[in-house]
Amino acid sequence: DQQVKQNSPSLSVQEGRISILNCDYTNSMFDYFLWYKKYPAEGPTFLISISSIKDKNEDGRFTVFLNKSAKHLSLHIVPSQPGDSAVYFCAASAVRGGSNYKLTFGKGTLLTVNP
Amino acid sequence: GAVVSQHPSRVICKSGTSVKIECRSLDFQATTMFWYRQFPKKSLMLMATSNEGSKATYEQGVEKDKFLINHASLTLSTLTVTSAHPEDSSFYICSARLSGRALLRNEQFFGPGTRLTVL
């Protein structure tokens, strides 16, 4: 049972435009969400996170939106740059649910930003 | 800040030998660290949760006698792959959770990974 889903395996956008990466979850106990960027043969790099008490968090070019009723979150990158090309993972955890802070990951979306 | 290192970055060993991988939080304390395994073109698979000063908690299907985890200090966790076999060849990644954060936050920072090849 896949509790965190990234239904788009890949996304291609033009440099300077907005990239929107989507993530859906099924476990209503999840209350903390994170986005990571990953290059091949490297560990994931933390980008941005959001708690379920918020519906938006912004950090520079990155904004994460959370829609709890739809169990959906998205990562917006604007403007997109060629250096943003990587695999993006959505992760979720049930902090208040006593999960010992374990993260559940989606399968990732490969973002390609074309010059 | 929030840098996690892993050593070695790459290791090749013979079947039947043991390999130790170190995970260090360089500029913060981490009471909780995690060990993951990534298969080619797959997502990260959590193997175990490592808590400082106590026994690790293993995920279902992960052999605790084969993958020994020690978290002796607030900045160091080690994963030892015992009696390694070719099927243990993989990319192993650790992460560390910032201690002292508000309970409702859960930022975790990952190491660069270790590529293990068992011949």
mmCIF file of C-alpha atoms in Angstrom, chain A:
data_model
loop_
_atom_site.group_PDB
_atom_site.id
_atom_site.type_symbol
_atom_site.label_atom_id
_atom_site.label_comp_id
_atom_site.label_asym_id
_atom_site.label_seq_id
_atom_site.Cartn_x
_atom_site.Cartn_y
_atom_site.Cartn_z
ATOM 1 C CA ASP A 1 0.000 0.000 0.000
ATOM 2 C CA GLN A 2 1.640 3.167 -1.211
ATOM 3 C CA GLN A 3 0.844 5.885 1.294
ATOM 4 C CA VAL A 4 2.640 8.672 -0.564
ATOM 5 C CA LYS A 5 2.137 8.920 -4.293
ATOM 6 C CA GLN A 6 3.828 10.993 -6.925
ATOM 7 C CA ASN A 7 1.826 10.109 -9.987
ATOM 8 C CA SER A 8 3.988 11.917 -12.515
ATOM 9 C CA PRO A 9 7.266 10.079 -13.045
ATOM 10 C CA SER A 10 8.618 12.965 -15.079
ATOM 11 C CA LEU A 11 8.025 16.627 -15.858
ATOM 12 C CA SER A 12 9.644 18.867 -18.426
ATOM 13 C CA VAL A 13 9.470 22.681 -18.277
ATOM 14 C CA GLN A 14 11.128 25.605 -19.948
ATOM 15 C CA GLU A 15 13.680 27.698 -18.124
ATOM 16 C CA GLY A 16 12.064 30.683 -16.431
ATOM 17 C CA ARG A 17 8.634 29.073 -16.228
ATOM 18 C CA ILE A 18 6.968 27.553 -13.196
ATOM 19 C CA SER A 19 7.491 23.906 -12.240
ATOM 20 C CA ILE A 20 4.674 22.293 -10.277
ATOM 21 C CA LEU A 21 5.344 18.935 -8.674
ATOM 22 C CA ASN A 22 2.449 17.095 -7.096
ATOM 23 C CA CYS A 23 2.124 14.608 -4.280
ATOM 24 C CA ASP A 24 -0.874 12.794 -2.786
ATOM 25 C CA TYR A 25 -1.078 10.878 0.460
ATOM 26 C CA THR A 26 -3.573 8.490 1.968
ATOM 27 C CA ASN A 27 -2.627 8.330 5.635
ATOM 28 C CA SER A 28 -4.623 10.943 7.554
ATOM 29 C CA MET A 29 -2.125 10.673 10.414
ATOM 30 C CA PHE A 30 0.570 12.382 8.353
ATOM 31 C CA ASP A 31 1.152 15.866 9.722
ATOM 32 C CA TYR A 32 4.578 16.908 8.483
ATOM 33 C CA PHE A 33 5.676 16.954 4.880
ATOM 34 C CA LEU A 34 8.992 17.518 3.172
ATOM 35 C CA TRP A 35 10.379 17.896 -0.332
ATOM 36 C CA TYR A 36 13.824 16.663 -1.287
ATOM 37 C CA LYS A 37 15.881 17.005 -4.436
ATOM 38 C CA LYS A 38 18.151 14.181 -5.460
ATOM 39 C CA TYR A 39 20.868 13.654 -8.035
ATOM 40 C CA PRO A 40 22.008 10.134 -9.046
ATOM 41 C CA ALA A 41 24.437 8.509 -6.620
ATOM 42 C CA GLU A 42 23.942 11.262 -4.043
ATOM 43 C CA GLY A 43 21.857 11.618 -0.902
ATOM 44 C CA PRO A 44 18.656 13.684 -1.029
ATOM 45 C CA THR A 45 18.954 17.397 -0.357
ATOM 46 C CA PHE A 46 16.316 18.983 1.866
ATOM 47 C CA LEU A 47 14.399 21.755 0.114
ATOM 48 C CA ILE A 48 11.383 22.798 2.132
ATOM 49 C CA SER A 49 8.871 21.424 4.609
ATOM 50 C CA ILE A 50 5.415 22.186 5.901
ATOM 51 C CA SER A 51 3.449 21.279 8.981
ATOM 52 C CA SER A 52 -0.223 20.376 8.747
ATOM 53 C CA ILE A 53 -1.103 23.479 10.763
ATOM 54 C CA LYS A 54 -0.176 25.550 7.718
ATOM 55 C CA ASP A 55 -1.329 25.529 4.119
ATOM 56 C CA LYS A 56 1.622 27.306 2.566
ATOM 57 C CA ASN A 57 5.322 27.715 3.177
ATOM 58 C CA GLU A 58 7.674 29.729 1.042
ATOM 59 C CA ASP A 59 11.459 29.809 0.800
ATOM 60 C CA GLY A 60 12.955 31.753 -2.046
ATOM 61 C CA ARG A 61 11.968 30.184 -5.349
ATOM 62 C CA PHE A 62 10.301 27.244 -3.600
ATOM 63 C CA THR A 63 6.749 27.224 -2.272
ATOM 64 C CA VAL A 64 4.925 24.240 -0.858
ATOM 65 C CA PHE A 65 1.129 24.178 -0.700
ATOM 66 C CA LEU A 66 -0.826 21.758 1.460
ATOM 67 C CA ASN A 67 -4.481 20.889 0.956
ATOM 68 C CA LYS A 68 -5.381 18.687 3.905
ATOM 69 C CA SER A 69 -8.939 17.981 2.842
ATOM 70 C CA ALA A 70 -7.689 16.657 -0.494
ATOM 71 C CA LYS A 71 -4.610 15.034 1.066
ATOM 72 C CA HIS A 72 -2.553 16.765 -1.571
ATOM 73 C CA LEU A 73 0.575 18.858 -1.578
ATOM 74 C CA SER A 74 2.518 20.530 -4.313
ATOM 75 C CA LEU A 75 5.911 22.113 -4.760
ATOM 76 C CA HIS A 76 6.161 25.198 -6.945
ATOM 77 C CA ILE A 77 9.499 26.308 -8.298
ATOM 78 C CA VAL A 78 9.578 29.697 -9.946
ATOM 79 C CA PRO A 79 11.428 30.662 -11.971
ATOM 80 C CA SER A 80 12.738 27.249 -12.941
ATOM 81 C CA GLN A 81 16.442 26.977 -13.730
ATOM 82 C CA PRO A 82 18.393 24.256 -15.578
ATOM 83 C CA GLY A 83 20.197 23.486 -12.294
ATOM 84 C CA ASP A 84 16.852 22.447 -10.836
ATOM 85 C CA SER A 85 16.867 19.370 -13.066
ATOM 86 C CA ALA A 86 16.848 16.390 -10.678
ATOM 87 C CA VAL A 87 14.519 13.851 -9.105
ATOM 88 C CA TYR A 88 12.184 15.373 -6.536
ATOM 89 C CA PHE A 89 10.859 13.276 -3.673
ATOM 90 C CA CYS A 90 7.879 14.051 -1.517
ATOM 91 C CA ALA A 91 8.023 12.640 2.030
ATOM 92 C CA ALA A 92 5.551 12.527 4.886
ATOM 93 C CA SER A 93 5.644 11.706 8.573
ATOM 94 C CA ALA A 94 3.197 11.333 11.444
ATOM 95 C CA VAL A 95 4.989 13.379 14.085
ATOM 96 C CA ARG A 96 2.119 13.531 16.557
ATOM 97 C CA GLY A 97 1.229 9.927 15.844
ATOM 98 C CA GLY A 98 4.344 8.612 17.545
ATOM 99 C CA SER A 99 5.906 7.169 14.409
ATOM 100 C CA ASN A 100 9.371 7.819 15.742
ATOM 101 C CA TYR A 101 9.768 10.433 13.002
ATOM 102 C CA LYS A 102 9.955 7.897 10.159
ATOM 103 C CA LEU A 103 9.592 9.373 6.697
ATOM 104 C CA THR A 104 7.487 7.736 4.015
ATOM 105 C CA PHE A 105 8.680 8.638 0.528
ATOM 106 C CA GLY A 106 6.965 8.864 -2.820
ATOM 107 C CA LYS A 107 8.632 7.313 -5.837
ATOM 108 C CA GLY A 108 9.904 10.623 -7.133
ATOM 109 C CA THR A 109 9.392 12.868 -10.150
ATOM 110 C CA LEU A 110 12.187 13.582 -12.579
ATOM 111 C CA LEU A 111 12.173 17.286 -13.391
ATOM 112 C CA THR A 112 13.948 18.475 -16.499
ATOM 113 C CA VAL A 113 14.329 22.197 -17.037
ATOM 114 C CA ASN A 114 15.219 23.005 -20.601
ATOM 115 C CA PRO A 115 17.341 26.092 -21.396
#
